[in-house]
Amino acid sequence: RKRWYLSLDKPLFDPNETTIQWATERRWRSKQPSLYECTLHPGDVIFFPNMWWHATLNLDFAMFLSTFLSL
Protein backbone atom coordinates (compact mmCIF):
# COMPACT_ATOMS: atom_id res chain seq x y z
CA ARG A 1 0.00 0.00 0.00
CA LYS A 2 1.09 3.53 -0.66
CA ARG A 3 -0.38 6.77 0.68
CA TRP A 4 -0.53 9.62 -1.83
CA TYR A 5 -0.77 13.34 -1.08
CA LEU A 6 -1.72 15.53 -4.06
CA SER A 7 -2.12 19.28 -4.41
CA LEU A 8 -2.43 21.78 -7.21
CA ASP A 9 -0.83 24.38 -4.92
CA LYS A 10 2.69 24.02 -3.57
CA PRO A 11 2.50 22.45 -0.10
CA LEU A 12 4.53 23.72 2.84
CA PHE A 13 7.46 21.40 3.36
CA ASP A 14 11.11 21.29 4.29
CA PRO A 15 13.11 19.61 1.50
CA ASN A 16 15.33 18.02 4.15
CA GLU A 17 12.53 16.12 5.85
CA THR A 18 11.13 12.79 4.77
CA THR A 19 7.51 12.20 3.87
CA ILE A 20 6.97 10.26 7.09
CA GLN A 21 8.37 13.15 9.13
CA TRP A 22 6.09 15.59 7.34
CA ALA A 23 3.02 13.31 7.61
CA THR A 24 3.44 12.58 11.31
CA GLU A 25 4.98 15.77 12.66
CA ARG A 26 3.90 18.72 10.52
CA ARG A 27 0.94 17.69 8.36
CA TRP A 28 -1.69 18.84 10.85
CA ARG A 29 0.32 21.55 12.64
CA SER A 30 0.55 24.02 9.78
CA LYS A 31 -2.08 25.26 7.38
CA GLN A 32 -1.52 23.38 4.15
CA PRO A 33 -3.02 24.15 0.77
CA SER A 34 -5.93 21.95 -0.19
CA LEU A 35 -4.63 18.37 -0.24
CA TYR A 36 -6.16 15.29 -1.76
CA GLU A 37 -5.17 12.05 -0.09
CA CYS A 38 -5.71 8.43 -1.00
CA THR A 39 -4.24 5.02 -0.34
CA LEU A 40 -3.44 2.76 -3.28
CA HIS A 41 -3.43 -0.99 -2.87
CA PRO A 42 -1.57 -3.57 -4.99
CA GLY A 43 -2.84 -3.41 -8.57
CA ASP A 44 -4.26 0.12 -8.24
CA VAL A 45 -3.17 2.86 -10.65
CA ILE A 46 -3.23 6.62 -10.18
CA PHE A 47 -3.11 9.43 -12.73
CA PHE A 48 -2.85 13.07 -11.79
CA PRO A 49 -2.53 16.10 -14.05
CA ASN A 50 0.70 17.77 -15.06
CA MET A 51 2.12 20.34 -12.64
CA TRP A 52 0.45 18.86 -9.55
CA TRP A 53 2.60 18.51 -6.43
CA HIS A 54 2.71 15.08 -4.88
CA ALA A 55 4.32 13.06 -2.15
CA THR A 56 4.09 9.36 -1.42
CA LEU A 57 4.44 7.35 1.76
CA ASN A 58 5.05 3.61 1.55
CA LEU A 59 2.86 1.81 4.07
CA ASP A 60 4.31 -1.60 3.18
CA PHE A 61 7.24 -2.87 1.12
CA ALA A 62 6.78 -1.25 -2.28
CA MET A 63 8.28 -0.96 -5.73
CA PHE A 64 7.16 1.59 -8.28
CA LEU A 65 7.42 2.64 -11.89
CA SER A 66 6.96 6.22 -12.91
CA THR A 67 6.90 7.93 -16.27
CA PHE A 68 6.34 11.42 -17.59
CA LEU A 69 4.11 11.79 -20.63
CA SER A 70 3.82 14.79 -22.91
CA LEU A 71 0.16 14.96 -23.87
Tab-separated table of C-alpha atoms in Angstrom:
chain	number	residue	atom	x	y	z
A	1	ARG	CA	0.000	0.000	0.000
A	2	LYS	CA	1.088	3.532	-0.658
A	3	ARG	CA	-0.383	6.771	0.685
A	4	TRP	CA	-0.530	9.619	-1.830
A	5	TYR	CA	-0.768	13.342	-1.083
A	6	LEU	CA	-1.716	15.527	-4.059
A	7	SER	CA	-2.118	19.279	-4.414
A	8	LEU	CA	-2.432	21.783	-7.214
A	9	ASP	CA	-0.834	24.385	-4.921
A	10	LYS	CA	2.691	24.023	-3.573
A	11	PRO	CA	2.503	22.452	-0.100
A	12	LEU	CA	4.529	23.723	2.841
A	13	PHE	CA	7.455	21.403	3.361
A	14	ASP	CA	11.106	21.288	4.291
A	15	PRO	CA	13.114	19.612	1.501
A	16	ASN	CA	15.332	18.021	4.150
A	17	GLU	CA	12.528	16.118	5.854
A	18	THR	CA	11.129	12.794	4.771
A	19	THR	CA	7.510	12.198	3.865
A	20	ILE	CA	6.969	10.256	7.086
A	21	GLN	CA	8.370	13.153	9.125
A	22	TRP	CA	6.086	15.589	7.336
A	23	ALA	CA	3.019	13.313	7.606
A	24	THR	CA	3.441	12.579	11.309
A	25	GLU	CA	4.982	15.775	12.659
A	26	ARG	CA	3.898	18.718	10.515
A	27	ARG	CA	0.945	17.694	8.356
A	28	TRP	CA	-1.691	18.839	10.850
A	29	ARG	CA	0.322	21.554	12.644
A	30	SER	CA	0.549	24.019	9.784
A	31	LYS	CA	-2.084	25.265	7.379
A	32	GLN	CA	-1.520	23.377	4.153
A	33	PRO	CA	-3.016	24.149	0.771
A	34	SER	CA	-5.926	21.947	-0.195
A	35	LEU	CA	-4.634	18.374	-0.240
A	36	TYR	CA	-6.160	15.289	-1.758
A	37	GLU	CA	-5.173	12.051	-0.093
A	38	CYS	CA	-5.709	8.433	-1.004
A	39	THR	CA	-4.239	5.022	-0.338
A	40	LEU	CA	-3.441	2.763	-3.276
A	41	HIS	CA	-3.425	-0.988	-2.872
A	42	PRO	CA	-1.572	-3.568	-4.994
A	43	GLY	CA	-2.843	-3.411	-8.575
A	44	ASP	CA	-4.260	0.122	-8.240
A	45	VAL	CA	-3.167	2.862	-10.645
A	46	ILE	CA	-3.226	6.623	-10.182
A	47	PHE	CA	-3.113	9.435	-12.725
A	48	PHE	CA	-2.847	13.072	-11.791
A	49	PRO	CA	-2.535	16.101	-14.048
A	50	ASN	CA	0.697	17.766	-15.065
A	51	MET	CA	2.117	20.345	-12.638
A	52	TRP	CA	0.453	18.862	-9.546
A	53	TRP	CA	2.600	18.508	-6.432
A	54	HIS	CA	2.713	15.078	-4.879
A	55	ALA	CA	4.318	13.055	-2.145
A	56	THR	CA	4.093	9.362	-1.416
A	57	LEU	CA	4.442	7.349	1.759
A	58	ASN	CA	5.046	3.612	1.555
A	59	LEU	CA	2.860	1.814	4.075
A	60	ASP	CA	4.314	-1.598	3.181
A	61	PHE	CA	7.241	-2.865	1.124
A	62	ALA	CA	6.782	-1.252	-2.280
A	63	MET	CA	8.281	-0.962	-5.733
A	64	PHE	CA	7.160	1.586	-8.281
A	65	LEU	CA	7.422	2.636	-11.894
A	66	SER	CA	6.957	6.218	-12.910
A	67	THR	CA	6.897	7.926	-16.272
A	68	PHE	CA	6.338	11.423	-17.589
A	69	LEU	CA	4.110	11.788	-20.634
A	70	SER	CA	3.825	14.792	-22.906
A	71	LEU	CA	0.164	14.957	-23.866
